[in-house]
Each structure stands twice: as structure tokens, then as C-alpha cells.
Short mmCIF file of C-alpha atoms in Angstrom, two decimals:
data_model
loop_
_atom_site.label_atom_id
_atom_site.label_comp_id
_atom_site.label_asym_id
_atom_site.label_seq_id
_atom_site.Cartn_x
_atom_site.Cartn_y
_atom_site.Cartn_z
CA UNK A 1458 -39.44 12.10 -0.71
CA UNK A 1459 -39.91 15.66 -2.09
CA UNK A 1460 -36.68 15.87 -2.60
CA UNK A 1461 -36.55 12.73 -4.54
CA UNK A 1462 -39.34 14.18 -6.67
CA UNK A 1463 -37.37 17.41 -7.05
CA UNK A 1464 -34.35 15.27 -8.26
CA UNK A 1465 -36.24 13.43 -10.77
CA UNK A 1466 -37.95 16.32 -12.42
CA UNK A 1467 -34.35 17.67 -12.61
CA UNK A 1468 -33.45 14.48 -14.29
CA UNK A 1469 -35.92 15.03 -16.88
CA UNK A 1470 -34.74 18.61 -17.84
CA UNK A 1471 -31.16 17.30 -18.03
CA UNK A 1472 -32.07 15.24 -20.41
CA UNK A 1473 -33.95 17.22 -22.24
CA UNK A 1474 -31.32 20.35 -22.20
CA UNK A 1475 -28.74 17.72 -23.26
CA UNK A 1476 -30.70 16.55 -26.28
CA UNK A 1477 -31.43 20.35 -27.63
CA UNK A 1478 -27.85 21.22 -27.05
CA UNK A 1479 -26.71 18.45 -29.40
CA UNK A 1480 -29.49 19.22 -32.03
CA UNK A 1481 -28.40 22.84 -31.73
CA UNK A 1482 -24.49 21.79 -32.53
CA UNK A 1483 -26.00 19.16 -35.34
CA UNK A 1484 -24.91 16.63 -33.48
CA UNK A 1485 -27.85 14.12 -34.02
CA UNK A 1486 -26.78 11.08 -33.74
CA UNK A 1487 -25.81 11.86 -30.18
CA UNK A 1488 -29.05 13.65 -29.59
CA UNK A 1489 -30.78 10.76 -30.87
CA UNK A 1490 -28.93 8.33 -28.67
CA UNK A 1491 -29.83 10.21 -25.67
CA UNK A 1492 -33.05 10.46 -26.47
CA UNK A 1493 -33.75 6.96 -27.38
CA UNK A 1494 -31.83 5.24 -24.19
CA UNK A 1495 -33.70 7.48 -21.85
CA UNK A 1496 -37.12 7.08 -23.48
CA UNK A 1497 -38.31 3.70 -21.96
CA UNK A 1498 -36.74 4.35 -18.53
CA UNK A 1499 -38.19 8.31 -18.26
CA UNK A 1500 -41.56 6.97 -19.60
CA UNK A 1501 -41.62 3.93 -16.87
CA UNK A 1502 -40.17 6.76 -14.33
CA UNK A 1503 -43.31 9.31 -15.33
CA UNK A 1504 -45.79 6.02 -15.04
CA UNK A 1505 -44.58 5.48 -11.94
CA UNK A 1506 -44.52 9.08 -10.74
CA UNK A 1507 -48.45 9.20 -11.84
CA UNK A 1508 -49.34 6.09 -9.74
CA UNK A 1509 -48.33 7.77 -6.72
CA UNK A 1510 -50.25 10.59 -7.47
CA UNK A 1511 -53.00 8.45 -7.90
CA UNK A 1512 -52.85 7.06 -4.97
CA UNK B 1201 -44.29 4.89 -3.80
CA UNK B 1202 -41.62 5.36 -6.43
CA UNK B 1203 -40.65 2.16 -8.07
CA UNK B 1204 -37.03 1.74 -6.82
CA UNK B 1205 -35.97 -0.25 -9.52
CA UNK B 1206 -37.44 2.10 -12.32
CA UNK B 1207 -35.55 4.96 -10.58
CA UNK B 1208 -32.63 2.79 -10.57
CA UNK B 1209 -32.65 2.23 -14.24
CA UNK B 1210 -33.67 6.10 -14.98
CA UNK B 1211 -30.59 7.44 -12.94
CA UNK B 1212 -28.60 5.22 -15.20
CA UNK B 1213 -29.40 6.11 -18.59
CA UNK B 1214 -29.73 9.41 -17.32
CA UNK B 1215 -25.95 9.21 -17.03
CA UNK B 1216 -25.35 9.51 -20.72
CA UNK B 1217 -25.82 12.91 -20.37
CA UNK B 1218 -22.39 13.43 -18.98
CA UNK B 1219 -21.44 13.72 -22.52
CA UNK B 1220 -22.19 17.50 -22.59
CA UNK B 1221 -19.49 17.89 -21.07
CA UNK B 1222 -17.64 18.24 -24.34
CA UNK B 1223 -19.82 21.36 -24.88
CA UNK B 1224 -18.75 22.88 -22.23
CA UNK B 1225 -16.85 26.31 -22.49
CA UNK B 1226 -13.07 25.87 -21.27
CA UNK B 1227 -14.39 28.30 -18.24
CA UNK B 1228 -17.38 27.97 -16.64
CA UNK B 1229 -18.14 30.92 -13.95
CA UNK B 1230 -14.43 31.16 -13.99
CA UNK B 1231 -13.43 27.94 -13.27
CA UNK B 1232 -11.34 25.91 -15.50
CA UNK B 1233 -14.07 23.29 -16.71
CA UNK B 1234 -11.35 20.46 -15.69
CA UNK B 1235 -11.68 21.32 -12.28
CA UNK B 1236 -15.37 20.94 -12.23
CA UNK B 1237 -14.79 17.56 -12.81
CA UNK B 1238 -13.37 17.16 -9.59
CA UNK B 1239 -15.81 19.31 -7.69
CA UNK B 1240 -18.33 16.79 -9.07
CA UNK B 1241 -16.75 13.95 -8.04
CA UNK B 1242 -16.16 15.39 -4.29
CA UNK B 1243 -19.57 16.38 -3.97
CA UNK B 1244 -21.11 12.68 -5.17
CA UNK B 1245 -18.21 11.20 -2.82
CA UNK B 1246 -19.78 13.29 -0.02
CA UNK B 1247 -23.27 11.91 -0.61
CA UNK B 1248 -22.18 8.73 -0.27
CA UNK B 1249 -19.75 9.33 2.49
CA UNK B 1250 -23.36 11.12 4.53
CA UNK B 1251 -25.36 7.81 3.44
CA UNK B 1252 -23.05 5.68 4.63
CA UNK B 1253 -21.76 7.69 7.88
CA UNK B 1254 -24.77 10.29 8.64
CA UNK B 1255 -27.68 7.68 7.84
CA UNK B 1256 -28.71 10.17 4.86
CA UNK B 1257 -31.64 8.40 2.99
CA UNK B 1258 -31.05 7.79 -0.62
CA UNK B 1259 -33.83 6.43 -2.80
CA UNK B 1260 -32.59 3.54 -4.96
CA UNK B 1261 -29.60 1.78 -3.08
CA UNK B 1262 -29.78 -2.18 -2.88
CA UNK B 1263 -29.53 -4.03 -0.10
CA UNK B 1264 -25.82 -5.06 -0.38
CA UNK B 1265 -25.19 -1.51 -0.47
CA UNK B 1266 -26.27 -0.63 2.76
CA UNK B 1267 -22.44 -0.97 3.69
CA UNK B 1268 -20.25 -0.80 0.89
CA UNK B 1269 -19.88 2.05 -1.65
CA UNK B 1270 -22.89 2.82 -4.01
CA UNK B 1271 -23.31 2.06 -7.39
CA UNK B 1272 -23.74 5.95 -8.31
CA UNK B 1273 -20.25 6.31 -6.90
CA UNK B 1274 -18.69 3.84 -9.03
CA UNK B 1275 -20.38 5.32 -12.11
CA UNK B 1276 -19.20 8.62 -11.44
CA UNK B 1277 -15.69 7.98 -10.67
CA UNK B 1278 -15.40 5.92 -13.86
CA UNK B 1279 -16.87 9.20 -16.18
CA UNK B 1280 -15.03 11.34 -13.92
CA UNK B 1281 -11.59 9.19 -14.94
CA UNK B 1282 -12.47 9.20 -18.51
CA UNK B 1283 -13.25 12.99 -18.63
CA UNK B 1284 -9.98 13.52 -16.91
CA UNK B 1285 -8.04 11.35 -19.27
CA UNK B 1286 -9.73 13.13 -21.90
CA UNK B 1287 -8.32 16.35 -20.75
CA UNK B 1288 -4.67 15.05 -19.72
CA UNK B 1289 -4.92 14.09 -23.79
CA UNK B 1290 -4.09 10.48 -22.96
CA UNK B 1291 -8.02 9.13 -24.41
CA UNK B 1292 -9.61 10.42 -27.55
CA UNK B 1293 -12.65 12.27 -27.50
CA UNK B 1294 -14.66 9.75 -30.08
CA UNK B 1295 -13.85 6.72 -27.36
CA UNK B 1296 -14.53 9.18 -24.29
CA UNK B 1297 -18.20 9.77 -25.94
CA UNK B 1298 -18.91 6.20 -26.98
CA UNK B 1299 -17.76 4.58 -23.67
CA UNK B 1300 -19.73 6.70 -21.51
CA UNK B 1301 -23.28 6.16 -23.65
CA UNK B 1302 -22.46 2.61 -23.89
CA UNK B 1303 -21.81 2.11 -20.23
CA UNK B 1304 -24.96 4.13 -19.18
CA UNK B 1305 -27.33 2.27 -21.56
CA UNK B 1306 -25.99 -1.12 -21.67
CA UNK B 1307 -25.71 -1.90 -17.71
CA UNK B 1308 -29.16 -1.28 -17.11
CA UNK B 1309 -30.01 -3.07 -20.30
CA UNK B 1310 -28.19 -6.32 -19.08
CA UNK B 1311 -29.68 -6.07 -16.05
CA UNK B 1312 -33.02 -6.11 -17.12
CA UNK B 1313 -32.76 -8.61 -19.86
CA UNK B 1314 -31.01 -11.07 -16.87
CA UNK B 1315 -33.89 -10.47 -14.80
CA UNK B 1316 -36.70 -10.97 -17.35
CA UNK B 1317 -35.46 -13.26 -19.81
CA UNK B 1318 -31.91 -14.75 -18.64
CA UNK B 1319 -28.21 -14.40 -18.97
CA UNK B 1320 -28.23 -15.39 -22.31
CA UNK B 1321 -30.62 -12.55 -23.59
CA UNK B 1322 -28.47 -10.53 -21.29
CA UNK B 1323 -25.10 -10.96 -22.74
CA UNK B 1324 -26.69 -11.25 -26.68
CA UNK B 1325 -28.65 -7.67 -26.20
CA UNK B 1326 -25.87 -5.88 -23.87
CA UNK B 1327 -23.34 -6.99 -27.23
CA UNK B 1328 -26.19 -5.54 -29.52
CA UNK B 1329 -26.87 -2.32 -27.71
CA UNK B 1330 -22.85 -1.76 -26.72
CA UNK B 1331 -21.98 -2.60 -30.64
CA UNK B 1332 -24.43 -0.07 -31.82
CA UNK B 1333 -23.70 2.40 -29.73
CA UNK B 1334 -19.75 2.01 -30.37
CA UNK B 1335 -20.95 1.85 -34.37
CA UNK B 1336 -23.11 5.07 -34.48
CA UNK B 1337 -20.58 7.28 -32.78
CA UNK B 1338 -17.04 5.91 -34.05
CA UNK B 1339 -18.17 3.93 -37.00
CA UNK B 1340 -15.11 1.71 -37.18
CA UNK B 1341 -15.98 -2.06 -37.39
CA UNK B 1342 -12.88 -3.13 -35.64
CA UNK B 1343 -13.59 -0.92 -32.48
CA UNK B 1344 -16.94 -1.33 -32.33
CA UNK B 1345 -16.75 -5.50 -32.07
CA UNK B 1346 -13.83 -5.68 -29.45
CA UNK B 1347 -15.42 -2.68 -27.36
CA UNK B 1348 -19.26 -4.71 -27.25
CA UNK B 1349 -16.96 -7.88 -26.35
CA UNK B 1350 -15.10 -6.05 -23.50
CA UNK B 1351 -17.92 -4.16 -22.57
CA UNK B 1352 -20.01 -6.70 -21.86
CA UNK B 1353 -17.33 -9.19 -20.49
CA UNK B 1354 -16.42 -6.78 -18.10
CA UNK B 1355 -19.74 -6.66 -16.56
CA UNK B 1356 -20.00 -10.14 -15.69
CA UNK B 1357 -17.76 -10.34 -12.47
CA UNK B 1358 -19.01 -9.49 -9.79
CA UNK B 1359 -16.23 -7.81 -7.60
CA UNK B 1360 -16.68 -6.15 -4.29
CA UNK B 1361 -14.34 -3.61 -4.54
CA UNK B 1362 -14.31 -2.86 -8.70
CA UNK B 1363 -17.80 -2.53 -9.13
CA UNK B 1364 -18.98 -3.50 -12.97
CA UNK B 1365 -20.04 0.42 -13.16
CA UNK B 1366 -16.80 1.30 -13.35
CA UNK B 1367 -15.19 -1.52 -14.84
CA UNK B 1368 -17.63 -1.16 -18.14
CA UNK B 1369 -16.16 2.31 -18.64
CA UNK B 1370 -12.85 2.10 -18.00
CA UNK B 1371 -11.83 -1.29 -19.29
CA UNK B 1372 -12.88 -0.89 -22.54
CA UNK B 1373 -11.39 2.61 -22.94
CA UNK B 1374 -8.21 1.63 -21.84
CA UNK B 1375 -8.42 -1.49 -24.21
CA UNK B 1376 -9.24 0.23 -27.55
CA UNK B 1377 -6.74 3.31 -26.70
CA UNK B 1378 -4.04 0.80 -26.36
CA UNK B 1379 -5.46 -0.88 -29.50
CA UNK B 1380 -5.74 2.25 -31.48
CA UNK B 1381 -2.14 3.14 -30.68
CA UNK B 1382 -0.87 -0.56 -32.20
CA UNK B 1383 0.28 -0.06 -36.10
CA UNK B 1384 -2.18 -2.32 -37.77
CA UNK B 1385 -5.11 -1.00 -36.28
CA UNK B 1386 -7.40 0.78 -38.22
CA UNK B 1387 -7.97 4.57 -37.96
CA UNK B 1388 -9.78 5.69 -34.56
CA UNK B 1389 -11.37 8.94 -35.04
CA UNK B 1390 -10.09 11.45 -32.56
CA UNK B 1391 -12.26 14.49 -31.95
CA UNK B 1392 -16.41 14.16 -33.11
CA UNK B 1393 -17.54 17.21 -31.23
CA UNK B 1394 -15.86 20.56 -31.45
CA UNK B 1395 -18.07 23.62 -30.48
CA UNK B 1396 -18.36 25.13 -27.42
CA UNK B 1397 -22.07 26.14 -25.55
#
């Protein structure tokens, strides 16, 4: 389970890094798509992780 | 417990970040970037081999995946094939980027919509999502309309040996590439990213 959590954090880092790279290269449409497409599942995933912490 | 369905969906949407490959320099740590595609694919296959044969626990697997190739292998295979075809100059970069992002976002959206609102909503939202992504990236209505219809149609059949994660990438990109070669078809932008990291 610990590895899974590390993997999930890694996924967040990959998304943030990718968005930053596309913004820095001025490819705003792709950066926006990556942000919008990952926003809802990313938020739901974070909520799910926090619920686990709460328990 | 981590919600496995959310975990699966998040894994799927994060796969859109594969397009960062197009910003990679020609050599990564001295290795030609094409070979990183192969190395990555071998790593994914190895993980699934260990899951199937050595009892490696992987979160987010569906019951029917217990004895067959996992969805993440199909998706990674589709993406690696697209990147490989791009490196061989067989598919344009614009279509490769649009198709990878489209498949990463549309498939989980269809799955969620099917589950919550029914199949018709799944098809409708799938068409809308894939159309918008193609249109925003390629910007040619002809390809956006055809691409979105083919993508959603590719998702429908449930075939054991040809998963929709692979079909939703390969079928649209191959059809759109072939269409772009026909004389009457509108011009397709080829390269939309040019820089190196």
C-alpha cells in the first residue's frame, strides 16, 4: 500500500511537471487540456487519500 | 482504503502526460529517445508478467483482468505504437498528440457516464469530449468529426484480445492518417510542437 501511495504522489508530480513544461514552451492548449482532464480525477483521488488518512 | 475506481480513472487520465515525450531532446542520458519507448513498454509488460505469474499485487485491477492482460498494458502498447509510428514518420505529430490525449480522457469519461447516466450519455459525452480535444489540438472540423466518431465506435466492442484502450488509439490515428493522404481531404497540420526540453 505504501508503494501505491508513493506511485499516486508520483502521478501528481508527473501531471504538474508536464503542465509546467507545456506552459513554459507556450503550448497553452495542451497544458490546459492536461490540467482540465486531470483536475476532477486528481481531486477525487486526493479526497480518497485523505479519507484513508482520516480513518 | 483507496477507492480503486477513482485510482483507475486517475491512472487513465494521467496517461495523457505521455505527450511530454514530444518535448524530450533527441538523446536522454545518452540513449536515443526512440529506445526509451521500447524500454518503457518492456517495463510495463514485465510488471504485468509479474502480476499474472508471480502474484504481484497491483491496485485497481478489475476482476476479469485476473487472468488476462491488464488495461494499462493495452493503453501503454497503443501509446508506444503511436510514438513509434511517429518516429518512423508514419503518423503526423499533431494526430499523435491529439489521439493520446483523447484516448486518455475520453475512455474514462465514457465509463463514468455509462455507469451513472446510461449508455446514451456515454456515447454523447464521449463524442463531445473527443471532438473538443481533436478540434482544440488539430483545429480542422473534418478530422475532429471523423476522429471523434471513430474513437467512440472503437470503444464499444468488448473483445478479449483487442482491448478498447488500444483500439481507441490505434483505429482513429490510422484512419485519420490514411484520410489525410487522400487528395480531397483538408490539410492536416503536421508538427505542432517543435521545442526540446
